[in-house]
Short mmCIF file of C-alpha atoms and ligand atoms in Angstrom, two decimals:
data_model
loop_
_atom_site.label_atom_id
_atom_site.label_comp_id
_atom_site.label_asym_id
_atom_site.label_seq_id
_atom_site.Cartn_x
_atom_site.Cartn_y
_atom_site.Cartn_z
CA MET A 14 -95.29 34.22 94.71
CA ARG A 15 -93.66 37.16 96.47
CA GLU A 16 -91.21 36.19 99.21
CA PRO A 17 -92.31 37.29 102.69
CA ARG A 18 -90.07 40.20 103.68
CA GLU A 19 -90.22 39.79 107.39
CA THR A 20 -90.04 36.86 109.70
CA ASP A 21 -90.23 36.28 113.41
CA PHE A 22 -86.88 36.03 115.06
CA GLY A 23 -88.39 34.76 118.23
CA TYR A 24 -90.90 37.48 118.98
CA ARG A 25 -88.91 40.20 117.24
CA GLN A 26 -89.79 40.99 113.65
CA VAL A 27 -86.64 40.92 111.54
CA PRO A 28 -86.22 41.04 107.76
CA LEU A 29 -86.19 37.49 106.43
CA GLU A 30 -82.72 37.89 104.95
CA ASP A 31 -81.33 38.82 108.41
CA LYS A 32 -82.76 35.85 110.26
CA GLN A 33 -80.05 33.42 109.17
CA ALA A 34 -77.28 35.78 110.31
CA LEU A 35 -78.94 36.13 113.71
CA VAL A 36 -79.38 32.36 114.04
CA ASP A 37 -75.72 31.92 113.07
CA ASP A 38 -74.66 34.33 115.84
CA VAL A 39 -76.66 32.36 118.40
CA PHE A 40 -75.01 29.03 117.56
CA HIS A 41 -71.60 30.56 117.03
CA SER A 42 -71.65 31.90 120.57
CA VAL A 43 -72.89 28.68 122.19
CA ALA A 44 -71.17 25.96 120.09
CA ARG A 45 -68.63 24.88 122.73
CA ARG A 46 -71.24 24.71 125.50
CA TYR A 47 -74.09 23.47 123.33
CA ASP A 48 -74.14 19.81 124.42
CA LEU A 49 -73.82 20.66 128.11
CA MET A 50 -76.64 23.22 127.75
CA ASN A 51 -78.89 20.63 126.14
CA ASP A 52 -78.49 18.37 129.13
CA LEU A 53 -79.05 21.16 131.64
CA MET A 54 -82.01 22.79 129.87
CA SER A 55 -83.91 19.58 129.26
CA ALA A 56 -82.76 17.82 132.47
CA GLY A 57 -81.34 15.14 130.19
CA LEU A 58 -84.69 14.59 128.44
CA HIS A 59 -83.26 15.48 125.02
CA ARG A 60 -81.47 12.12 125.16
CA ALA A 61 -84.79 10.26 125.45
CA TRP A 62 -86.34 12.35 122.64
CA LYS A 63 -83.35 11.65 120.41
CA ASP A 64 -83.61 7.93 121.21
CA VAL A 65 -87.21 8.01 119.92
CA LEU A 66 -85.93 9.62 116.72
CA VAL A 67 -83.17 7.03 116.28
CA THR A 68 -85.73 4.23 116.76
CA ALA A 69 -87.89 5.81 114.04
CA VAL A 70 -84.89 6.02 111.67
CA ASN A 71 -84.25 2.34 112.34
CA PRO A 72 -80.85 1.96 110.63
CA PRO A 73 -80.12 -1.61 109.47
CA SER A 74 -77.86 -3.55 111.83
CA GLY A 75 -75.83 -5.45 109.21
CA GLU A 76 -73.63 -4.48 106.28
CA ARG A 77 -76.53 -3.25 104.16
CA PRO A 78 -75.69 0.27 102.91
CA PHE A 79 -77.81 2.95 104.54
CA ALA A 80 -77.24 6.65 103.92
CA LEU A 81 -78.72 9.17 106.33
CA LEU A 82 -78.59 12.94 105.96
CA ASP A 83 -78.91 14.78 109.27
CA LEU A 84 -79.86 18.38 108.55
CA ALA A 85 -78.92 21.17 110.97
CA GLY A 86 -76.93 18.38 112.60
CA GLY A 87 -74.76 20.75 114.64
CA THR A 88 -72.40 18.89 116.95
CA GLY A 89 -73.30 15.52 115.44
CA ASP A 90 -75.47 14.23 118.27
CA ILE A 91 -78.06 12.51 116.07
CA ALA A 92 -75.45 11.31 113.58
CA LEU A 93 -73.34 9.65 116.26
CA ARG A 94 -76.37 7.99 117.82
CA VAL A 95 -77.56 6.62 114.45
CA ALA A 96 -74.02 5.47 113.58
CA ALA A 97 -73.87 3.63 116.92
CA ALA A 98 -77.32 2.04 116.41
CA GLY A 99 -76.67 0.97 112.80
CA GLY A 100 -74.40 -1.65 111.28
CA SER A 101 -71.18 -1.29 109.31
CA GLY A 102 -73.08 -0.13 106.20
CA THR A 103 -74.54 2.93 107.95
CA ARG A 104 -73.15 6.28 106.82
CA VAL A 105 -74.33 9.64 108.10
CA THR A 106 -73.81 13.05 106.53
CA VAL A 107 -74.22 15.96 108.92
CA LEU A 108 -75.12 19.24 107.24
CA ASP A 109 -75.07 22.50 109.16
CA VAL A 110 -74.70 26.14 108.28
CA ASN A 111 -72.49 26.82 111.30
CA ARG A 112 -68.79 26.00 111.09
CA GLU A 113 -68.23 26.13 114.87
CA MET A 114 -70.95 23.59 115.59
CA LEU A 115 -69.51 21.29 112.87
CA ALA A 116 -66.00 21.64 114.30
CA VAL A 117 -67.24 20.40 117.70
CA GLY A 118 -69.02 17.54 115.91
CA ARG A 119 -65.89 16.51 114.02
CA GLU A 120 -63.92 16.36 117.26
CA ARG A 121 -66.62 14.22 118.89
CA ALA A 122 -66.69 11.83 115.90
CA ILE A 123 -62.90 11.38 116.13
CA GLU A 124 -63.09 10.85 119.92
CA GLN A 125 -65.76 8.19 119.44
CA GLU A 126 -63.86 6.62 116.53
CA ARG A 127 -66.80 7.12 114.20
CA ASP A 128 -65.16 9.57 111.83
CA ASN A 129 -65.20 6.93 109.07
CA ALA A 130 -69.01 6.65 109.34
CA VAL A 131 -69.92 10.33 109.86
CA THR A 132 -69.10 13.15 107.42
CA PHE A 133 -69.58 16.85 108.18
CA VAL A 134 -70.65 19.27 105.46
CA GLU A 135 -71.08 23.02 105.76
CA GLY A 136 -74.22 24.04 103.92
CA ASN A 137 -77.70 25.45 104.05
CA ALA A 138 -80.79 23.26 104.50
CA GLU A 139 -82.58 25.52 102.01
CA ASP A 140 -80.16 24.68 99.21
CA LEU A 141 -78.66 21.22 99.63
CA PRO A 142 -75.38 20.40 97.85
CA PHE A 143 -76.46 16.82 97.05
CA PRO A 144 -77.93 15.10 93.97
CA ASP A 145 -81.60 14.12 93.72
CA ARG A 146 -82.63 10.92 95.52
CA SER A 147 -79.22 10.39 97.16
CA PHE A 148 -80.28 9.45 100.73
CA ASP A 149 -82.28 6.61 102.27
CA ALA A 150 -83.42 8.81 105.13
CA VAL A 151 -83.26 12.42 106.29
CA THR A 152 -83.52 13.73 109.84
CA ILE A 153 -83.59 17.15 111.41
CA ALA A 154 -83.65 17.59 115.18
CA PHE A 155 -84.41 20.92 116.80
CA GLY A 156 -83.26 22.60 113.62
CA ILE A 157 -86.21 23.27 111.32
CA ARG A 158 -87.53 26.18 113.40
CA ASN A 159 -84.21 27.99 112.86
CA VAL A 160 -84.39 27.77 109.07
CA PRO A 161 -85.80 31.02 107.62
CA ARG A 162 -87.64 29.43 104.67
CA ILE A 163 -89.06 26.17 106.00
CA GLU A 164 -90.89 25.36 102.75
CA ARG A 165 -87.60 25.44 100.84
CA ALA A 166 -85.92 23.13 103.34
CA LEU A 167 -88.85 20.69 103.06
CA ALA A 168 -88.71 20.80 99.24
CA GLU A 169 -84.95 20.17 99.32
CA THR A 170 -85.37 17.32 101.80
CA TYR A 171 -87.92 15.71 99.52
CA ARG A 172 -85.65 16.15 96.48
CA VAL A 173 -82.63 14.39 98.04
CA LEU A 174 -84.65 11.46 99.47
CA ARG A 175 -84.85 8.31 97.39
CA ILE A 176 -88.28 6.91 96.52
CA GLY A 177 -89.36 5.00 99.64
CA GLY A 178 -87.13 7.19 101.80
CA HIS A 179 -88.16 8.35 105.26
CA PHE A 180 -88.03 11.85 106.74
CA ASN A 181 -88.16 12.37 110.51
CA CYS A 182 -88.25 15.76 112.14
CA LEU A 183 -87.94 16.27 115.88
CA GLU A 184 -88.98 19.72 117.07
CA PHE A 185 -90.29 21.52 120.10
CA SER A 186 -94.04 21.78 120.04
CA SER A 187 -96.77 23.40 122.10
CA VAL A 188 -97.82 22.23 125.55
CA ASP A 189 -101.61 22.36 125.79
CA VAL A 190 -102.08 20.65 129.18
CA PRO A 191 -103.13 23.65 131.43
CA GLY A 192 -100.98 23.09 134.56
CA LEU A 193 -98.00 21.86 132.58
CA ALA A 194 -98.25 24.81 130.16
CA ALA A 195 -97.93 27.37 132.99
CA LEU A 196 -94.98 25.50 134.48
CA TYR A 197 -93.36 25.19 131.07
CA ASP A 198 -93.73 28.95 130.46
CA LEU A 199 -92.22 29.78 133.81
CA TYR A 200 -89.32 27.45 133.15
CA SER A 201 -88.75 28.53 129.55
CA PHE A 202 -88.81 32.28 130.05
CA ASN A 203 -86.89 32.35 133.34
CA VAL A 204 -84.76 29.28 133.96
CA ILE A 205 -83.50 28.74 130.40
CA PRO A 206 -82.21 32.31 129.80
CA MET A 207 -80.63 32.19 133.28
CA LEU A 208 -78.86 28.92 132.40
CA GLY A 209 -77.85 30.50 129.09
CA ARG A 210 -76.27 33.42 130.94
CA VAL A 211 -74.48 31.35 133.57
CA VAL A 212 -73.33 28.38 131.48
CA ALA A 213 -73.03 29.61 127.91
CA GLY A 214 -72.48 33.30 128.76
CA ASP A 215 -75.35 34.34 126.50
CA ALA A 216 -78.85 34.80 127.96
CA GLU A 217 -80.06 36.56 124.80
CA ALA A 218 -79.21 33.56 122.59
CA TYR A 219 -81.27 31.28 124.80
CA ARG A 220 -84.13 33.79 125.05
CA TYR A 221 -84.23 33.63 121.26
CA LEU A 222 -84.34 29.82 121.36
CA VAL A 223 -87.33 29.86 123.70
CA GLU A 224 -89.17 32.50 121.67
CA SER A 225 -88.54 30.67 118.40
CA ILE A 226 -90.15 27.57 119.89
CA ARG A 227 -93.37 29.49 120.57
CA ARG A 228 -93.43 30.81 117.01
CA PHE A 229 -93.03 27.44 115.34
CA PRO A 230 -96.20 26.10 113.61
CA LYS A 231 -98.39 23.72 115.64
CA PRO A 232 -97.93 20.03 114.76
CA LYS A 233 -101.02 19.80 112.53
CA VAL A 234 -99.93 22.88 110.57
CA PHE A 235 -96.41 21.54 110.16
CA ALA A 236 -97.84 18.17 109.04
CA ASP A 237 -99.76 20.06 106.31
CA MET A 238 -96.54 21.80 105.25
CA MET A 239 -94.91 18.38 104.90
CA ARG A 240 -97.83 17.14 102.77
CA ALA A 241 -97.58 20.28 100.60
CA ALA A 242 -93.88 19.47 100.00
CA GLY A 243 -94.93 16.05 98.66
CA PHE A 244 -94.50 13.78 101.69
CA ARG A 245 -96.99 10.96 102.13
CA ARG A 246 -98.16 8.91 105.14
CA VAL A 247 -97.45 12.01 107.21
CA SER A 248 -97.94 11.59 110.95
CA PHE A 249 -96.64 12.94 114.24
CA GLN A 250 -96.38 11.82 117.83
CA LEU A 251 -96.23 14.13 120.83
CA LEU A 252 -93.61 13.44 123.49
CA THR A 253 -93.50 14.63 127.13
CA GLY A 254 -96.98 16.21 127.13
CA GLY A 255 -96.37 17.96 123.81
CA VAL A 256 -93.06 19.62 124.73
CA VAL A 257 -91.67 17.90 121.62
CA ALA A 258 -93.21 16.41 118.47
CA LEU A 259 -91.70 13.78 116.21
CA HIS A 260 -92.95 14.24 112.63
CA SER A 261 -92.67 11.50 110.07
CA GLY A 262 -93.26 11.44 106.31
CA TRP A 263 -92.27 9.30 103.33
CA ARG A 264 -91.33 9.93 99.73
CA LEU A 265 -93.46 7.41 97.89
C1 SAM B 25 -80.70 23.64 118.20
S1 SAM B 25 -79.37 23.21 117.11
C2 SAM B 25 -79.68 21.50 116.83
C3 SAM B 25 -78.44 20.68 116.63
C4 SAM B 25 -78.65 19.16 116.58
N1 SAM B 25 -79.57 18.78 115.52
C5 SAM B 25 -79.11 18.59 117.90
O1 SAM B 25 -80.25 18.13 117.97
O2 SAM B 25 -78.36 18.61 118.86
C6 SAM B 25 -79.87 23.96 115.59
C7 SAM B 25 -78.83 23.90 114.48
O3 SAM B 25 -79.43 24.40 113.28
C8 SAM B 25 -78.39 24.98 112.50
N2 SAM B 25 -79.00 25.77 111.42
C9 SAM B 25 -79.67 26.94 111.53
N3 SAM B 25 -80.07 27.36 110.33
C10 SAM B 25 -79.66 26.43 109.41
C11 SAM B 25 -79.78 26.31 108.00
N4 SAM B 25 -80.43 27.22 107.28
N5 SAM B 25 -79.25 25.22 107.40
C12 SAM B 25 -78.59 24.28 108.13
N6 SAM B 25 -78.44 24.36 109.47
C13 SAM B 25 -78.96 25.41 110.11
C14 SAM B 25 -77.62 25.77 113.54
O4 SAM B 25 -76.36 26.14 113.07
C15 SAM B 25 -77.58 24.77 114.71
O5 SAM B 25 -76.43 23.96 114.66
#
């Protein structure tokens, strides 16, 4: 099948091969302020959404070995939460394409004395540098919409999961409740770029983030993409009126 030649970079049409470079610029410019921005933009709600994800991952509390791969793991937020929730056998590999985000993550892991449990790997979710069936679980939080070829990332995720392994994907979704939708639009297109300008010094980067959310497939469509990649028992739950969706699927 011919590769699509253009993709949506937010609402702008950009050649598919340029999208990754543009995404890299966004996260390069915001890496140091990324965690603060998450708190400000979501009024702390991202913590609750991430808690739901960690509960779904359900790492074992004892010594039983458990290997999680956190894709587009950035500054290690999910990895550190899973490492804290799991027992001494829990190991998390954070993969991200952006060196600056990983550097912040490494520092956080050392500060929290979890650098023995969390490993940081520079790489692309579309082409994972890991053997087949090497992880018990895979997560990706607020990352899949940034990946230019989502189908490839899903195929790679499936490949590296062991049989019986669980994939969880947390991503912004679409708010369909009428009053809430209008409020959400107002907030997203005005407040978030303003926060981006004032706090991270980059309104454009945050305008892109908002636009990319609107372009991401609706939950049912994304669930079908997961099924097409081979996942079974695919389901999703909407959080905060549909602002976010947690997708789940298994390799059986
Ligand atoms: C919004 S951040 C999410 C970070 C983290 N998962 C969290 O929830 O805090 C998106 C991350 O996706 C990464 N990313 C974008 N394209 C990627 C790709 N093709 N492969 C791996 N990571 C990618 C970016 O570098 C960035 O760190």
